[in-house]
Amino acid sequence: MNRPMHVSEQAPPSLIPNEGWHCSHFFYLFDRAGLETLPEGMIEEGAAELIAVLDPSGSDAPTRLQTSIVSGHKADFALMLMDPDPLKVESVHQRLMATQLGSCLIPSYSFVSISEISEYVPTLEQYGQRLVAEGEEEGSATYQTKLKAYEQREVHMRKQRLTPDFPEWPATCFYPMNKSRRPGANWFTLPQSERNALMTEHGRSGMQFAGRVTQLITVSVGLDDWEWGVTLWARNPEYLKDIVYKMRFDEASAKYAEFGPFYTSYISTAEEMLAHCRITTS
């Protein structure tokens, strides 16, 4: 998590982060008994309203809006929303509840966070120091090539961490997590250098899944009950299982991580979600 700015650097009061976007995950169940009491025409009109609210290209839509069909009983569908303005993000939930189907929607879980550049992502200077520590000669052709490649990657990495594009992959998973404060395994008492080393190892495990899984870590310290939110997208659901299992063996996870509930879902349009949930027939 980034450190707070010095007092002299404080920006004017605003809801807009100095960098990054607000991010909310919402999960909903349909009240089946309530739906049975609604006239058929009201369900059709409510479905049309819901589809309009969840249109990513709508005039009132946040910068990023993704709908998915949740696997299991914890929810019927999920939304992932991102925008610089938190009220624009939250307005999707309010507009959804204000539709004619709103009385039959049960919010089952939500998570509030902000995108960030992790303090464990090395600067260009730190990356150069890492290369030297790994045996590269500072200033050598190989050193310069690797440093230049990292500099070019860093621009894309920053964008994807702060203002990400959602990949068009079919499977996604969300879970909240904390870093442990247990006696003998308190992450927050470790020296910065040790935390950096552990997160470097953790990051290398994740890189083995490049092209199969992409990840977004958002920070929720001071915003929600957990400290971070993890969103994964995968080309195939089995890769979600594979990456989580692989990374559990890293010390940063095995010793210092605590996990909340997992929500696995499959990307869809609002129309597809309503049909899947048997709210509409097509």
PDB file of C-alpha atoms in Angstrom:
ATOM      1  CA  MET A   1       0.000   0.000   0.000  1.00  0.00           C
ATOM      2  CA  ASN A   2       1.298   3.477  -0.815  1.00  0.00           C
ATOM      3  CA  ARG A   3       2.446   5.710   2.005  1.00  0.00           C
ATOM      4  CA  PRO A   4       0.405   8.911   2.702  1.00  0.00           C
ATOM      5  CA  MET A   5       1.642  12.184   1.253  1.00  0.00           C
ATOM      6  CA  HIS A   6       3.451  14.757   3.404  1.00  0.00           C
ATOM      7  CA  VAL A   7       1.153  17.478   4.776  1.00  0.00           C
ATOM      8  CA  SER A   8       2.675  20.095   2.478  1.00  0.00           C
ATOM      9  CA  GLU A   9       1.763  17.934  -0.536  1.00  0.00           C
ATOM     10  CA  GLN A  10      -1.907  17.449   0.344  1.00  0.00           C
ATOM     11  CA  ALA A  11      -4.347  18.017  -2.521  1.00  0.00           C
ATOM     12  CA  PRO A  12      -7.591  20.007  -2.108  1.00  0.00           C
ATOM     13  CA  PRO A  13     -10.530  18.090  -0.548  1.00  0.00           C
ATOM     14  CA  SER A  14     -12.064  15.805  -3.162  1.00  0.00           C
ATOM     15  CA  LEU A  15     -13.757  12.441  -3.650  1.00  0.00           C
ATOM     16  CA  ILE A  16     -11.431  11.737  -6.582  1.00  0.00           C
ATOM     17  CA  PRO A  17      -8.226   9.861  -5.663  1.00  0.00           C
ATOM     18  CA  ASN A  18      -4.915  11.525  -6.491  1.00  0.00           C
ATOM     19  CA  GLU A  19      -4.190   8.365  -8.471  1.00  0.00           C
ATOM     20  CA  GLY A  20      -6.239   5.276  -9.162  1.00  0.00           C
ATOM     21  CA  TRP A  21      -9.970   4.610  -9.251  1.00  0.00           C
ATOM     22  CA  HIS A  22     -12.631   3.666  -6.776  1.00  0.00           C
ATOM     23  CA  CYS A  23     -13.634   0.013  -7.116  1.00  0.00           C
ATOM     24  CA  SER A  24     -16.725  -1.801  -5.832  1.00  0.00           C
ATOM     25  CA  HIS A  25     -17.775  -5.421  -6.093  1.00  0.00           C
ATOM     26  CA  PHE A  26     -21.498  -6.103  -5.592  1.00  0.00           C
ATOM     27  CA  PHE A  27     -23.200  -9.482  -5.306  1.00  0.00           C
ATOM     28  CA  TYR A  28     -26.966 -10.067  -5.542  1.00  0.00           C
ATOM     29  CA  LEU A  29     -29.526 -12.816  -5.087  1.00  0.00           C
ATOM     30  CA  PHE A  30     -32.979 -12.805  -6.667  1.00  0.00           C
ATOM     31  CA  ASP A  31     -35.881 -13.093  -4.232  1.00  0.00           C
ATOM     32  CA  ARG A  32     -37.799 -15.884  -5.974  1.00  0.00           C
ATOM     33  CA  ALA A  33     -40.834 -15.616  -3.709  1.00  0.00           C
ATOM     34  CA  GLY A  34     -40.993 -11.891  -4.346  1.00  0.00           C
ATOM     35  CA  LEU A  35     -40.725 -12.378  -8.096  1.00  0.00           C
ATOM     36  CA  GLU A  36     -43.762 -14.655  -8.029  1.00  0.00           C
ATOM     37  CA  THR A  37     -45.868 -11.776  -6.692  1.00  0.00           C
ATOM     38  CA  LEU A  38     -44.950  -9.400  -9.522  1.00  0.00           C
ATOM     39  CA  PRO A  39     -47.179  -9.119 -12.592  1.00  0.00           C
ATOM     40  CA  GLU A  40     -45.542 -10.540 -15.714  1.00  0.00           C
ATOM     41  CA  GLY A  41     -45.457  -7.147 -17.386  1.00  0.00           C
ATOM     42  CA  MET A  42     -43.686  -5.647 -14.401  1.00  0.00           C
ATOM     43  CA  ILE A  43     -40.957  -8.299 -14.581  1.00  0.00           C
ATOM     44  CA  GLU A  44     -40.412  -7.560 -18.271  1.00  0.00           C
ATOM     45  CA  GLU A  45     -40.255  -3.808 -17.657  1.00  0.00           C
ATOM     46  CA  GLY A  46     -37.969  -4.291 -14.669  1.00  0.00           C
ATOM     47  CA  ALA A  47     -35.663  -6.514 -16.699  1.00  0.00           C
ATOM     48  CA  ALA A  48     -35.420  -3.841 -19.390  1.00  0.00           C
ATOM     49  CA  GLU A  49     -34.591  -1.243 -16.726  1.00  0.00           C
ATOM     50  CA  LEU A  50     -31.951  -3.511 -15.202  1.00  0.00           C
ATOM     51  CA  ILE A  51     -30.358  -4.112 -18.605  1.00  0.00           C
ATOM     52  CA  ALA A  52     -30.165  -0.352 -19.172  1.00  0.00           C
ATOM     53  CA  VAL A  53     -28.531   0.221 -15.768  1.00  0.00           C
ATOM     54  CA  LEU A  54     -25.936  -2.478 -16.475  1.00  0.00           C
ATOM     55  CA  ASP A  55     -25.081  -1.273 -19.981  1.00  0.00           C
ATOM     56  CA  PRO A  56     -21.326  -0.492 -19.899  1.00  0.00           C
ATOM     57  CA  SER A  57     -21.819   2.027 -22.710  1.00  0.00           C
ATOM     58  CA  GLY A  58     -24.718   3.829 -21.008  1.00  0.00           C
ATOM     59  CA  SER A  59     -24.449   7.574 -20.409  1.00  0.00           C
ATOM     60  CA  ASP A  60     -24.516   7.108 -16.615  1.00  0.00           C
ATOM     61  CA  ALA A  61     -22.220   4.071 -16.512  1.00  0.00           C
ATOM     62  CA  PRO A  62     -18.938   4.223 -14.595  1.00  0.00           C
ATOM     63  CA  THR A  63     -15.692   3.932 -16.541  1.00  0.00           C
ATOM     64  CA  ARG A  64     -15.608   0.159 -15.984  1.00  0.00           C
ATOM     65  CA  LEU A  65     -18.687  -2.031 -15.502  1.00  0.00           C
ATOM     66  CA  GLN A  66     -18.670  -5.812 -15.698  1.00  0.00           C
ATOM     67  CA  THR A  67     -21.515  -8.255 -15.024  1.00  0.00           C
ATOM     68  CA  SER A  68     -20.988 -11.927 -14.234  1.00  0.00           C
ATOM     69  CA  ILE A  69     -23.008 -15.025 -13.330  1.00  0.00           C
ATOM     70  CA  VAL A  70     -21.960 -16.351  -9.917  1.00  0.00           C
ATOM     71  CA  SER A  71     -21.312 -20.045  -9.398  1.00  0.00           C
ATOM     72  CA  GLY A  72     -22.771 -21.533  -6.219  1.00  0.00           C
ATOM     73  CA  HIS A  73     -25.422 -20.325  -3.777  1.00  0.00           C
ATOM     74  CA  LYS A  74     -23.723 -17.192  -2.386  1.00  0.00           C
ATOM     75  CA  ALA A  75     -25.099 -14.960  -5.152  1.00  0.00           C
ATOM     76  CA  ASP A  76     -26.878 -15.099  -8.501  1.00  0.00           C
ATOM     77  CA  PHE A  77     -24.895 -12.359 -10.193  1.00  0.00           C
ATOM     78  CA  ALA A  78     -22.049  -9.963  -9.523  1.00  0.00           C
ATOM     79  CA  LEU A  79     -20.928  -6.524 -10.631  1.00  0.00           C
ATOM     80  CA  MET A  80     -17.432  -5.075 -10.720  1.00  0.00           C
ATOM     81  CA  LEU A  81     -17.382  -1.299 -11.083  1.00  0.00           C
ATOM     82  CA  MET A  82     -14.554   1.239 -11.307  1.00  0.00           C
ATOM     83  CA  ASP A  83     -14.485   5.006 -11.761  1.00  0.00           C
ATOM     84  CA  PRO A  84     -12.606   8.016 -10.388  1.00  0.00           C
ATOM     85  CA  ASP A  85     -15.884   9.179  -8.776  1.00  0.00           C
ATOM     86  CA  PRO A  86     -17.129   6.894  -5.972  1.00  0.00           C
ATOM     87  CA  LEU A  87     -20.669   8.233  -6.271  1.00  0.00           C
ATOM     88  CA  LYS A  88     -20.791   7.199  -9.918  1.00  0.00           C
ATOM     89  CA  VAL A  89     -19.739   3.709  -8.839  1.00  0.00           C
ATOM     90  CA  GLU A  90     -22.294   3.552  -6.027  1.00  0.00           C
ATOM     91  CA  SER A  91     -25.055   5.002  -8.211  1.00  0.00           C
ATOM     92  CA  VAL A  92     -25.190   1.733 -10.159  1.00  0.00           C
ATOM     93  CA  HIS A  93     -26.328  -0.092  -7.021  1.00  0.00           C
ATOM     94  CA  GLN A  94     -28.889   2.616  -6.210  1.00  0.00           C
ATOM     95  CA  ARG A  95     -30.274   2.694  -9.757  1.00  0.00           C
ATOM     96  CA  LEU A  96     -30.447  -1.091  -9.777  1.00  0.00           C
ATOM     97  CA  MET A  97     -32.455  -1.132  -6.545  1.00  0.00           C
ATOM     98  CA  ALA A  98     -34.740   1.577  -7.953  1.00  0.00           C
ATOM     99  CA  THR A  99     -35.823  -0.577 -10.917  1.00  0.00           C
ATOM    100  CA  GLN A 100     -39.103  -2.479 -10.820  1.00  0.00           C
ATOM    101  CA  LEU A 101     -37.047  -5.574  -9.986  1.00  0.00           C
ATOM    102  CA  GLY A 102     -35.287  -3.790  -7.131  1.00  0.00           C
ATOM    103  CA  SER A 103     -37.677  -5.068  -4.473  1.00  0.00           C
ATOM    104  CA  CYS A 104     -36.736  -8.601  -5.527  1.00  0.00           C
ATOM    105  CA  LEU A 105     -32.973  -8.061  -5.398  1.00  0.00           C
ATOM    106  CA  ILE A 106     -31.143  -9.085  -2.235  1.00  0.00           C
ATOM    107  CA  PRO A 107     -27.634  -7.628  -1.896  1.00  0.00           C
ATOM    108  CA  SER A 108     -25.640 -10.550  -0.480  1.00  0.00           C
ATOM    109  CA  TYR A 109     -22.135  -9.066  -0.340  1.00  0.00           C
ATOM    110  CA  SER A 110     -20.175  -5.989  -1.318  1.00  0.00           C
ATOM    111  CA  PHE A 111     -16.574  -4.858  -1.169  1.00  0.00           C
ATOM    112  CA  VAL A 112     -15.212  -1.314  -1.441  1.00  0.00           C
ATOM    113  CA  SER A 113     -11.620  -0.535  -2.433  1.00  0.00           C
ATOM    114  CA  ILE A 114      -9.319   1.701  -4.487  1.00  0.00           C
ATOM    115  CA  SER A 115      -6.750   0.738  -7.113  1.00  0.00           C
ATOM    116  CA  GLU A 116      -3.125   1.482  -6.275  1.00  0.00           C
ATOM    117  CA  ILE A 117       0.515   0.891  -7.129  1.00  0.00           C
ATOM    118  CA  SER A 118       1.806  -1.479  -4.477  1.00  0.00           C
ATOM    119  CA  GLU A 119       4.817  -0.399  -2.460  1.00  0.00           C
ATOM    120  CA  TYR A 120       6.333  -3.744  -3.482  1.00  0.00           C
ATOM    121  CA  VAL A 121       6.430  -2.864  -7.181  1.00  0.00           C
ATOM    122  CA  PRO A 122      10.068  -1.796  -7.658  1.00  0.00           C
ATOM    123  CA  THR A 123      11.000   1.572  -9.074  1.00  0.00           C
ATOM    124  CA  LEU A 124      13.443   1.627 -11.976  1.00  0.00           C
ATOM    125  CA  GLU A 125      16.288   2.282  -9.535  1.00  0.00           C
ATOM    126  CA  GLN A 126      15.210  -0.575  -7.260  1.00  0.00           C
ATOM    127  CA  TYR A 127      14.921  -2.911 -10.233  1.00  0.00           C
ATOM    128  CA  GLY A 128      18.475  -2.026 -11.221  1.00  0.00           C
ATOM    129  CA  GLN A 129      19.644  -2.817  -7.702  1.00  0.00           C
ATOM    130  CA  ARG A 130      17.845  -6.152  -7.899  1.00  0.00           C
ATOM    131  CA  LEU A 131      19.623  -6.996 -11.161  1.00  0.00           C
ATOM    132  CA  VAL A 132      22.979  -6.310  -9.524  1.00  0.00           C
ATOM    133  CA  ALA A 133      22.012  -8.435  -6.513  1.00  0.00           C
ATOM    134  CA  GLU A 134      21.161 -11.254  -8.935  1.00  0.00           C
ATOM    135  CA  GLY A 135      24.618 -11.077 -10.514  1.00  0.00           C
ATOM    136  CA  GLU A 136      24.281  -8.625 -13.409  1.00  0.00           C
ATOM    137  CA  GLU A 137      27.141  -6.156 -13.807  1.00  0.00           C
ATOM    138  CA  GLU A 138      25.866  -2.604 -13.463  1.00  0.00           C
ATOM    139  CA  GLY A 139      26.193  -0.765 -16.771  1.00  0.00           C
ATOM    140  CA  SER A 140      26.749  -3.914 -18.826  1.00  0.00           C
ATOM    141  CA  ALA A 141      24.858  -4.428 -22.089  1.00  0.00           C
ATOM    142  CA  THR A 142      22.680  -7.118 -20.514  1.00  0.00           C
ATOM    143  CA  TYR A 143      21.985  -4.908 -17.504  1.00  0.00           C
ATOM    144  CA  GLN A 144      20.990  -1.975 -19.717  1.00  0.00           C
ATOM    145  CA  THR A 145      18.773  -4.165 -21.908  1.00  0.00           C
ATOM    146  CA  LYS A 146      16.903  -5.573 -18.912  1.00  0.00           C
ATOM    147  CA  LEU A 147      16.597  -2.137 -17.313  1.00  0.00           C
ATOM    148  CA  LYS A 148      15.201  -0.631 -20.526  1.00  0.00           C
ATOM    149  CA  ALA A 149      12.728  -3.494 -20.923  1.00  0.00           C
ATOM    150  CA  TYR A 150      11.504  -2.994 -17.361  1.00  0.00           C
ATOM    151  CA  GLU A 151      11.167   0.754 -17.906  1.00  0.00           C
ATOM    152  CA  GLN A 152       8.915   0.099 -20.904  1.00  0.00           C
ATOM    153  CA  ARG A 153       6.869  -2.508 -19.024  1.00  0.00           C
ATOM    154  CA  GLU A 154       6.470  -0.231 -16.021  1.00  0.00           C
ATOM    155  CA  VAL A 155       4.312   2.237 -17.972  1.00  0.00           C
ATOM    156  CA  HIS A 156       1.845  -0.519 -18.897  1.00  0.00           C
ATOM    157  CA  MET A 157       1.989  -2.042 -15.409  1.00  0.00           C
ATOM    158  CA  ARG A 158       1.135   1.284 -13.769  1.00  0.00           C
ATOM    159  CA  LYS A 159      -1.840   1.779 -16.074  1.00  0.00           C
ATOM    160  CA  GLN A 160      -3.142  -1.728 -15.485  1.00  0.00           C
ATOM    161  CA  ARG A 161      -2.858  -1.333 -11.722  1.00  0.00           C
ATOM    162  CA  LEU A 162      -4.429   2.121 -11.495  1.00  0.00           C
ATOM    163  CA  THR A 163      -6.856   2.376 -14.428  1.00  0.00           C
ATOM    164  CA  PRO A 164      -7.151  -1.190 -15.720  1.00  0.00           C
ATOM    165  CA  ASP A 165      -8.863  -2.530 -18.781  1.00  0.00           C
ATOM    166  CA  PHE A 166     -10.902  -5.615 -17.901  1.00  0.00           C
ATOM    167  CA  PRO A 167      -9.759  -8.588 -19.998  1.00  0.00           C
ATOM    168  CA  GLU A 168     -12.315 -10.270 -22.227  1.00  0.00           C
ATOM    169  CA  TRP A 169     -11.768 -13.640 -20.572  1.00  0.00           C
ATOM    170  CA  PRO A 170     -14.710 -15.790 -19.458  1.00  0.00           C
ATOM    171  CA  ALA A 171     -13.881 -16.710 -15.853  1.00  0.00           C
ATOM    172  CA  THR A 172     -13.312 -14.446 -12.878  1.00  0.00           C
ATOM    173  CA  CYS A 173     -12.831 -14.807  -9.151  1.00  0.00           C
ATOM    174  CA  PHE A 174     -12.891 -12.309  -6.287  1.00  0.00           C
ATOM    175  CA  TYR A 175     -11.772 -12.690  -2.690  1.00  0.00           C
ATOM    176  CA  PRO A 176     -10.741 -10.339   0.132  1.00  0.00           C
ATOM    177  CA  MET A 177      -7.589 -10.871   2.160  1.00  0.00           C
ATOM    178  CA  ASN A 178      -5.542  -9.583   5.080  1.00  0.00           C
ATOM    179  CA  LYS A 179      -1.911  -9.811   6.048  1.00  0.00           C
ATOM    180  CA  SER A 180      -1.489 -11.760   9.288  1.00  0.00           C
ATOM    181  CA  ARG A 181      -0.841 -10.163  12.672  1.00  0.00           C
ATOM    182  CA  ARG A 182      -0.481 -13.483  14.513  1.00  0.00           C
ATOM    183  CA  PRO A 183       2.347 -13.827  17.042  1.00  0.00           C
ATOM    184  CA  GLY A 184       5.325 -15.194  15.151  1.00  0.00           C
ATOM    185  CA  ALA A 185       3.727 -14.338  11.806  1.00  0.00           C
ATOM    186  CA  ASN A 186       3.059 -10.598  11.957  1.00  0.00           C
ATOM    187  CA  TRP A 187       3.561  -9.137   8.504  1.00  0.00           C
ATOM    188  CA  PHE A 188       3.567  -5.588   9.822  1.00  0.00           C
ATOM    189  CA  THR A 189       6.569  -6.146  12.088  1.00  0.00           C
ATOM    190  CA  LEU A 190       8.789  -7.523   9.310  1.00  0.00           C
ATOM    191  CA  PRO A 191      11.531  -5.267   7.919  1.00  0.00           C
ATOM    192  CA  GLN A 192      10.739  -3.667   4.576  1.00  0.00           C
ATOM    193  CA  SER A 193      13.571  -5.593   2.931  1.00  0.00           C
ATOM    194  CA  GLU A 194      12.130  -8.942   4.033  1.00  0.00           C
ATOM    195  CA  ARG A 195       8.636  -8.011   2.886  1.00  0.00           C
ATOM    196  CA  ASN A 196      10.049  -6.947  -0.477  1.00  0.00           C
ATOM    197  CA  ALA A 197      11.829 -10.287  -0.867  1.00  0.00           C
ATOM    198  CA  LEU A 198       8.709 -12.277   0.026  1.00  0.00           C
ATOM    199  CA  MET A 199       6.536 -10.310  -2.387  1.00  0.00           C
ATOM    200  CA  THR A 200       9.138 -10.674  -5.145  1.00  0.00           C
ATOM    201  CA  GLU A 201       8.936 -14.461  -4.732  1.00  0.00           C
ATOM    202  CA  HIS A 202       5.137 -14.246  -4.722  1.00  0.00           C
ATOM    203  CA  GLY A 203       5.137 -12.143  -7.879  1.00  0.00           C
ATOM    204  CA  ARG A 204       7.362 -14.598  -9.710  1.00  0.00           C
ATOM    205  CA  SER A 205       4.911 -17.395  -8.972  1.00  0.00           C
ATOM    206  CA  GLY A 206       2.129 -15.323 -10.466  1.00  0.00           C
ATOM    207  CA  MET A 207       4.163 -14.515 -13.572  1.00  0.00           C
ATOM    208  CA  GLN A 208       4.200 -18.209 -14.436  1.00  0.00           C
ATOM    209  CA  PHE A 209       0.524 -17.765 -15.369  1.00  0.00           C
ATOM    210  CA  ALA A 210       1.051 -14.824 -17.734  1.00  0.00           C
ATOM    211  CA  GLY A 211      -1.289 -15.148 -20.691  1.00  0.00           C
ATOM    212  CA  ARG A 212      -3.623 -17.424 -18.724  1.00  0.00           C
ATOM    213  CA  VAL A 213      -4.532 -15.354 -15.668  1.00  0.00           C
ATOM    214  CA  THR A 214      -4.469 -11.629 -14.989  1.00  0.00           C
ATOM    215  CA  GLN A 215      -4.802 -10.086 -11.548  1.00  0.00           C
ATOM    216  CA  LEU A 216      -5.873  -6.802  -9.987  1.00  0.00           C
ATOM    217  CA  ILE A 217      -5.114  -6.014  -6.344  1.00  0.00           C
ATOM    218  CA  THR A 218      -7.129  -3.156  -4.851  1.00  0.00           C
ATOM    219  CA  VAL A 219      -6.611  -1.710  -1.381  1.00  0.00           C
ATOM    220  CA  SER A 220      -9.417  -1.512   1.171  1.00  0.00           C
ATOM    221  CA  VAL A 221      -7.514  -0.548   4.338  1.00  0.00           C
ATOM    222  CA  GLY A 222      -9.758   1.966   6.102  1.00  0.00           C
ATOM    223  CA  LEU A 223     -12.534   1.378   3.555  1.00  0.00           C
ATOM    224  CA  ASP A 224     -13.877  -2.124   4.260  1.00  0.00           C
ATOM    225  CA  ASP A 225     -13.540  -5.053   6.677  1.00  0.00           C
ATOM    226  CA  TRP A 226     -10.575  -6.601   4.864  1.00  0.00           C
ATOM    227  CA  GLU A 227      -7.321  -4.959   3.792  1.00  0.00           C
ATOM    228  CA  TRP A 228      -7.116  -5.922   0.120  1.00  0.00           C
ATOM    229  CA  GLY A 229      -9.350  -7.252  -2.613  1.00  0.00           C
ATOM    230  CA  VAL A 230      -8.033  -9.688  -5.210  1.00  0.00           C
ATOM    231  CA  THR A 231      -9.736  -9.998  -8.595  1.00  0.00           C
ATOM    232  CA  LEU A 232      -8.565 -12.686 -11.009  1.00  0.00           C
ATOM    233  CA  TRP A 233      -9.596 -13.196 -14.633  1.00  0.00           C
ATOM    234  CA  ALA A 234      -8.728 -16.403 -16.465  1.00  0.00           C
ATOM    235  CA  ARG A 235      -8.965 -17.876 -19.945  1.00  0.00           C
ATOM    236  CA  ASN A 236     -10.385 -21.025 -18.327  1.00  0.00           C
ATOM    237  CA  PRO A 237     -11.750 -21.660 -14.798  1.00  0.00           C
ATOM    238  CA  GLU A 238      -9.126 -24.333 -14.159  1.00  0.00           C
ATOM    239  CA  TYR A 239      -6.434 -21.649 -14.251  1.00  0.00           C
ATOM    240  CA  LEU A 240      -8.091 -19.930 -11.274  1.00  0.00           C
ATOM    241  CA  LYS A 241      -7.612 -23.126  -9.295  1.00  0.00           C
ATOM    242  CA  ASP A 242      -4.071 -23.583 -10.555  1.00  0.00           C
ATOM    243  CA  ILE A 243      -2.787 -20.105  -9.720  1.00  0.00           C
ATOM    244  CA  VAL A 244      -4.332 -19.953  -6.249  1.00  0.00           C
ATOM    245  CA  TYR A 245      -2.947 -23.395  -5.393  1.00  0.00           C
ATOM    246  CA  LYS A 246       0.520 -22.564  -6.722  1.00  0.00           C
ATOM    247  CA  MET A 247       0.762 -19.267  -4.878  1.00  0.00           C
ATOM    248  CA  ARG A 248      -0.416 -20.739  -1.568  1.00  0.00           C
ATOM    249  CA  PHE A 249       3.041 -22.322  -1.185  1.00  0.00           C
ATOM    250  CA  ASP A 250       4.840 -18.966  -1.259  1.00  0.00           C
ATOM    251  CA  GLU A 251       5.792 -17.842   2.246  1.00  0.00           C
ATOM    252  CA  ALA A 252       4.011 -14.509   1.766  1.00  0.00           C
ATOM    253  CA  SER A 253       0.794 -16.510   1.402  1.00  0.00           C
ATOM    254  CA  ALA A 254       1.425 -19.676   3.427  1.00  0.00           C
ATOM    255  CA  LYS A 255       2.595 -17.848   6.538  1.00  0.00           C
ATOM    256  CA  TYR A 256       1.305 -14.309   6.306  1.00  0.00           C
ATOM    257  CA  ALA A 257      -1.991 -14.302   4.367  1.00  0.00           C
ATOM    258  CA  GLU A 258      -5.575 -14.628   5.601  1.00  0.00           C
ATOM    259  CA  PHE A 259      -8.379 -15.118   3.085  1.00  0.00           C
ATOM    260  CA  GLY A 260     -12.065 -14.298   3.062  1.00  0.00           C
ATOM    261  CA  PRO A 261     -14.855 -15.855   0.972  1.00  0.00           C
ATOM    262  CA  PHE A 262     -14.199 -16.725  -2.666  1.00  0.00           C
ATOM    263  CA  TYR A 263     -16.725 -15.726  -5.337  1.00  0.00           C
ATOM    264  CA  THR A 264     -16.239 -17.411  -8.712  1.00  0.00           C
ATOM    265  CA  SER A 265     -18.282 -16.155 -11.639  1.00  0.00           C
ATOM    266  CA  TYR A 266     -18.499 -16.134 -15.417  1.00  0.00           C
ATOM    267  CA  ILE A 267     -18.550 -12.946 -17.463  1.00  0.00           C
ATOM    268  CA  SER A 268     -21.861 -12.210 -19.165  1.00  0.00           C
ATOM    269  CA  THR A 269     -24.064  -9.450 -20.465  1.00  0.00           C
ATOM    270  CA  ALA A 270     -27.011  -8.373 -18.347  1.00  0.00           C
ATOM    271  CA  GLU A 271     -29.319 -10.080 -20.848  1.00  0.00           C
ATOM    272  CA  GLU A 272     -27.422 -13.367 -20.568  1.00  0.00           C
ATOM    273  CA  MET A 273     -27.445 -13.162 -16.783  1.00  0.00           C
ATOM    274  CA  LEU A 274     -31.221 -12.598 -16.622  1.00  0.00           C
ATOM    275  CA  ALA A 275     -31.855 -15.515 -18.963  1.00  0.00           C
ATOM    276  CA  HIS A 276     -29.490 -17.777 -17.012  1.00  0.00           C
ATOM    277  CA  CYS A 277     -31.257 -16.889 -13.759  1.00  0.00           C
ATOM    278  CA  ARG A 278     -34.625 -17.639 -15.402  1.00  0.00           C
ATOM    279  CA  ILE A 279     -35.875 -14.083 -14.946  1.00  0.00           C
ATOM    280  CA  THR A 280     -36.444 -13.720 -18.677  1.00  0.00           C
ATOM    281  CA  THR A 281     -36.837 -16.337 -21.376  1.00  0.00           C
ATOM    282  CA  SER A 282     -34.210 -14.926 -23.749  1.00  0.00           C
TER     283      SER A 282
END
